[in-house]
Coordinates of C-alpha atoms in Angstrom, one line a residue:
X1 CA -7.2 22.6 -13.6
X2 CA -9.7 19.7 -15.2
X3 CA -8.2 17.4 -17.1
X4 CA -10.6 17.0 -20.4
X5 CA -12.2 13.8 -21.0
X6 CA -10.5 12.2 -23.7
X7 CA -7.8 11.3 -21.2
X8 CA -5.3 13.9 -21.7
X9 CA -2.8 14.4 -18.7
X10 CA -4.2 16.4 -15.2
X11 CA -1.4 18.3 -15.0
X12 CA -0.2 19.8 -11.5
X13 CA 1.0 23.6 -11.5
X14 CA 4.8 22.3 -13.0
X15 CA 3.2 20.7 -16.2
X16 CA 3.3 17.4 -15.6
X17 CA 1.1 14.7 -15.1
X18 CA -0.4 14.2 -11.4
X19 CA 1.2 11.8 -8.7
X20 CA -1.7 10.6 -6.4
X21 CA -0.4 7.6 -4.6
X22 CA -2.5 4.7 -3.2
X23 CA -2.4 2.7 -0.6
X24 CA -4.4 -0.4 -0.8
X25 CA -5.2 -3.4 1.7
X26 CA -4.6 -6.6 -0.2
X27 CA -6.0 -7.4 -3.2
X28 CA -9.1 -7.1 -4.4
X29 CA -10.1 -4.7 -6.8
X30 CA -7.2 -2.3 -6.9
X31 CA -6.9 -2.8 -10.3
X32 CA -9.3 -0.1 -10.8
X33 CA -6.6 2.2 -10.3
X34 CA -3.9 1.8 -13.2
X35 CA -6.9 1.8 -15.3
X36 CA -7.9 4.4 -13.9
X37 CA -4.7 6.4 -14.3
X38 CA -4.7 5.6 -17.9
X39 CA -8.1 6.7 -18.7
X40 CA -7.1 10.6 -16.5
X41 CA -3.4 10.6 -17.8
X42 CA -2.2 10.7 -14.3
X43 CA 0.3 8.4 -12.1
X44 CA -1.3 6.4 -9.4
X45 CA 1.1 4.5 -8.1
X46 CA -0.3 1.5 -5.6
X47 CA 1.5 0.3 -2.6
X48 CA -0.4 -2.9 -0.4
X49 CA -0.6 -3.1 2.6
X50 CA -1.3 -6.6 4.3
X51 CA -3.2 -7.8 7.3
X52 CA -6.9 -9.2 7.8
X53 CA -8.8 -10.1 4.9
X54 CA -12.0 -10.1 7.1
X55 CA -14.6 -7.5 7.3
X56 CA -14.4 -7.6 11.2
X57 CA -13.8 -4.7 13.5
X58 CA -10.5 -5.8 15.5
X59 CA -9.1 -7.1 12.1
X60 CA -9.9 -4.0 10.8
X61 CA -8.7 -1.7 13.4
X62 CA -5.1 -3.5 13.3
X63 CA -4.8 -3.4 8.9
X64 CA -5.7 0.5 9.7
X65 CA -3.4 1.4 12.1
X66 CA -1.5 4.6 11.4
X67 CA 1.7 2.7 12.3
X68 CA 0.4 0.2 9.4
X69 CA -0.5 3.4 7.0
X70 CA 2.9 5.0 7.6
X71 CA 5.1 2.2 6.4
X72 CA 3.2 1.7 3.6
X73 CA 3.5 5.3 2.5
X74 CA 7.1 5.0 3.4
X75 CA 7.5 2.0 0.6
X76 CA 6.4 3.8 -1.8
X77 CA 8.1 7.3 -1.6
X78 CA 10.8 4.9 -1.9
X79 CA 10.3 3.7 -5.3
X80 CA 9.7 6.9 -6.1
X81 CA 11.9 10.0 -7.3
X82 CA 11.8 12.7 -4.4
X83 CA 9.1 15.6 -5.0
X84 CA 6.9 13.8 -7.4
X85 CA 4.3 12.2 -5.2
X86 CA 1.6 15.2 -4.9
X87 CA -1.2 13.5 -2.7
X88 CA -1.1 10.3 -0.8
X89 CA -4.9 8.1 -0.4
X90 CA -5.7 5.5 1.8
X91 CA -7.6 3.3 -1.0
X92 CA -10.2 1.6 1.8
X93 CA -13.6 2.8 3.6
X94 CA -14.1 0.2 6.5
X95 CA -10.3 0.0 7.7
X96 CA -10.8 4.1 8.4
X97 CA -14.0 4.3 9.5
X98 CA -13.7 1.8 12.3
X99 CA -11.8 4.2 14.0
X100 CA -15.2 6.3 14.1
X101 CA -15.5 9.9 13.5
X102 CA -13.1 11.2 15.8
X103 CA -10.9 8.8 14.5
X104 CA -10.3 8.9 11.0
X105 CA -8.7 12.6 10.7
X106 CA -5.4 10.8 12.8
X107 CA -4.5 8.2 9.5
X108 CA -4.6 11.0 7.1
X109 CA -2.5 13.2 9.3
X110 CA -0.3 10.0 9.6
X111 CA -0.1 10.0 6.3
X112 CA 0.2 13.3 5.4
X113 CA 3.7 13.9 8.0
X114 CA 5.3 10.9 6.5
X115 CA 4.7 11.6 3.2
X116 CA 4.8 15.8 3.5
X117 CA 1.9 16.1 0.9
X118 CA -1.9 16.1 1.5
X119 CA -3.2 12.9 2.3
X120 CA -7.2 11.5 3.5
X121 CA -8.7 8.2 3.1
X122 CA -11.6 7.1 1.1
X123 CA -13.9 7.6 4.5
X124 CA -12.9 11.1 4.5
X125 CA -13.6 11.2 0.3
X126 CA -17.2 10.4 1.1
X127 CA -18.0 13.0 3.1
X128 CA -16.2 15.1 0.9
X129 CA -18.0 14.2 -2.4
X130 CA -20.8 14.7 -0.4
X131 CA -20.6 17.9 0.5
X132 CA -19.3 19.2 -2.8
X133 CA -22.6 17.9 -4.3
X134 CA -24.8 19.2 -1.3
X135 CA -26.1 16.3 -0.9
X136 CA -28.1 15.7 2.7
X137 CA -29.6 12.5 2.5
X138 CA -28.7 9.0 1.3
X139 CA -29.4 5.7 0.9
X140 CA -26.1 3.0 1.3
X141 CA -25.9 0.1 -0.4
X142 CA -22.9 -2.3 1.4
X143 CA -20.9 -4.9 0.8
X144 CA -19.6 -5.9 4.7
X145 CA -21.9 -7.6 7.2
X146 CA -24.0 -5.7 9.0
X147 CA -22.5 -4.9 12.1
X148 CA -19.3 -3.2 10.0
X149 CA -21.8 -1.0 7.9
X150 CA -23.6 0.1 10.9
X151 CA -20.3 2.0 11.8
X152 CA -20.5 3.4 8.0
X153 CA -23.9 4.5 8.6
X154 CA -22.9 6.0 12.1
X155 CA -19.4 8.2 10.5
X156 CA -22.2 9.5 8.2
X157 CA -24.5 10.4 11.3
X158 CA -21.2 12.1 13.0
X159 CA -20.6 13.9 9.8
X160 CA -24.2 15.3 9.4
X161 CA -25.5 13.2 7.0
X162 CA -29.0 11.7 7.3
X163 CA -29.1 7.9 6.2
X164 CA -32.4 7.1 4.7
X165 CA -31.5 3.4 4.2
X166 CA -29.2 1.0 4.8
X167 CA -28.3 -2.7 2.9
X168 CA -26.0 -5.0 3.4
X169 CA -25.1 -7.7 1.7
X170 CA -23.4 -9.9 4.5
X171 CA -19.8 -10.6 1.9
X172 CA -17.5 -11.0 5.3
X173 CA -13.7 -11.3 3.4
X174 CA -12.5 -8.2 0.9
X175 CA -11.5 -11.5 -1.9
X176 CA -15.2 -12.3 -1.7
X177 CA -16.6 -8.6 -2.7
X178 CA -13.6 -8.3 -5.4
X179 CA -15.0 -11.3 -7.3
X180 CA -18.6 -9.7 -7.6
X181 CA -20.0 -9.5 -11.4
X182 CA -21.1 -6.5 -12.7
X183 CA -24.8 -7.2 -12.6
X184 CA -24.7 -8.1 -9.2
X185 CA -22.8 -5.0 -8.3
X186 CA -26.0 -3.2 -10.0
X187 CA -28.6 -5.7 -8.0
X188 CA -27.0 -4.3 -4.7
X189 CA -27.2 -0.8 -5.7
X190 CA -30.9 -1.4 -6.8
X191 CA -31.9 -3.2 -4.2
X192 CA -30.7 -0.7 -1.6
X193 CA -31.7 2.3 -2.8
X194 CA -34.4 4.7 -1.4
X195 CA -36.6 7.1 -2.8
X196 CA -36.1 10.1 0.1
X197 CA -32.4 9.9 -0.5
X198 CA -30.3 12.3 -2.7
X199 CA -27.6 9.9 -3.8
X200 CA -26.4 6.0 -3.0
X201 CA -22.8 5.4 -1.3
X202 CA -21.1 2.1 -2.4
X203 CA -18.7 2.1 0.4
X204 CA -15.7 -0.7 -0.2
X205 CA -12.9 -0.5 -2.3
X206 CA -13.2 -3.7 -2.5
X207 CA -16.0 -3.8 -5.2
X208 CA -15.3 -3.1 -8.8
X209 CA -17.6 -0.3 -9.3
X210 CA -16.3 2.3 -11.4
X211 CA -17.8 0.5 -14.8
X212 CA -21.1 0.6 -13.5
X213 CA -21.3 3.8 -12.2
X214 CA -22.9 5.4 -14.9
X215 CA -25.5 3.2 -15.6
X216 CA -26.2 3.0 -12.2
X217 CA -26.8 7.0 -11.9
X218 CA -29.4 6.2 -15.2
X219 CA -31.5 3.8 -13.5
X220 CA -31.9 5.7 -10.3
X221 CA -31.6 9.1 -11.7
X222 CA -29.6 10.2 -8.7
X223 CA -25.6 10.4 -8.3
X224 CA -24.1 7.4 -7.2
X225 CA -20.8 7.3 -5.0
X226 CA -18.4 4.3 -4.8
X227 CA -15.3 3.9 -3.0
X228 CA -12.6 4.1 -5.8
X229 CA -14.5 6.7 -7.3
X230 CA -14.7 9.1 -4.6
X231 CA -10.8 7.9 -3.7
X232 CA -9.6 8.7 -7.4
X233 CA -11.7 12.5 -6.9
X234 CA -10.6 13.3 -3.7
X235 CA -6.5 12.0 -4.3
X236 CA -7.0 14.3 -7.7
X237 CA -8.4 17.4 -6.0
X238 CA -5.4 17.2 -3.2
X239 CA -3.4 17.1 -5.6
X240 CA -4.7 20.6 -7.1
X241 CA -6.3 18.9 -10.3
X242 CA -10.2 18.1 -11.1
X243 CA -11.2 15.7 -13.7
X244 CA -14.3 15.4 -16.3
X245 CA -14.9 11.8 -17.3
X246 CA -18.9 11.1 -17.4
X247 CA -19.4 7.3 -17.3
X248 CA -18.0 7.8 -13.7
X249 CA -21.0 9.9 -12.9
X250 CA -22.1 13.4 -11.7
X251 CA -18.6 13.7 -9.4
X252 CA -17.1 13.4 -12.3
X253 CA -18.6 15.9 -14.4
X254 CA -15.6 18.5 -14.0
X255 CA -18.3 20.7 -11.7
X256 CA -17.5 19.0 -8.8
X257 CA -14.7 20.7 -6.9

């Protein structure tokens, strides 16, 4: 079912309006997501989880421990009425892929026992978005130091995906990315990009992205992927709904399923 673009509700199979809850690591830019839900008519509740602020592997392997994941998701079925949640997303790239490609299916299954609804985290939503688009080859344009995007780059490897180019802009705390402007959000993407690759990844959640997206995809003329774009598409399609809303680019198009 696509929700049309003007906003009106993406409805699950009952009639109303989609439950795709969030779970987020601190604060940064999470306020994406009630914008967000506004803009698709949908509920996206968002529940925090807390640990490291740093963009450093053992920091990031503790904030995305399943133990971590699972009483997060607990928190929020409880403010919740029972049977309404219909997909459950861990909101962050670097604190699943750290866990490497073996690694990342375990938090969604976490996730997915203690919440009894279909659950993945915005790694997974990558290589998802990818594949939906047939896309092969890309270029990545990051946020974290180097060493974190590295793993990034290598998930990608695991998951078939040739990496034409890598950037990273060395930001080493979640608070520092969140308070990026707009126009240097675009100078990452611009600087990063590669003319063999098929699309660009944005990978943090971190990063306000999703009001740059579409400019972005103009000025590269290829699709763009960020990390609370491909969470929003991948929370909406577990949750059996698909959404057209252009200015968030090509996955967004209502095709993309």
């Amino acid at each position: 079912m696509i929700a049309p673009s003007n906003g009106h509700p993406a409805a699950v199979p009952s009639g109303r309006p989609a439950v795709v809850g969030i779970i987020y690591p601190g604060h940064a830019a999470e306020d994406e997501y009630p914008a967000a839900a506004v803009r698709l008519g949908v509920h996206l509740p968002v529940e925090h989880v807390y640990g490291t602020d740093l963009h450093a592997v053992p920091e990031l392997l503790e904030l995305g421990s399943p133990d971590r994941l699972a009483a997060g998701a607990r928190r929020l079925m409880a403010r919740m009425p029972p049977g309404e949640l219909d997909a459950l997303m861990w909101a962050c790239t670097s604190g699943s892929f750290v866990y490497g490609a073996e690694g990342v299916p375990g938090q969604a299954e976490r996730l997915a026992a203690v919440a009894g609804v279909p659950a993945a985290s915005t790694t997974q939503a990558f290589a998802a978005a990818l594949s939906a688009l047939g896309i092969g080859r890309v270029a990545v344009a990051a946020s974290y130091p180097a060493d974190v995007a590295q793993l990034f780059v290598d998930f990608l490897l695991a998951s078939g995906v040739r990496v034409e180019a890598l950037g990273s802009a060395g930001i080493e705390t979640a608070a520092g990315v969140g308070r990026l402007r707009a126009d240097q959000v675009r100078d990452l993407a611009t600087r990063n990009d590669h003319p063999a690759a098929d699309a660009l990844l944005i990978p943090d959640t971190a990063l306000h992205t999703l009001g740059v997206v579409g400019d972005l995809e103009a000025r590269l003329g290829k699709p763009v992927l960020t990390a609370n774009q491909v969470t929003l598409w991948q929370g909406l399609r577990l949750a059996g709904v698909t959404a057209a809303v252009p200015e968030w680019g090509t996955l967004f198009d209502g095709a993309s399923t």
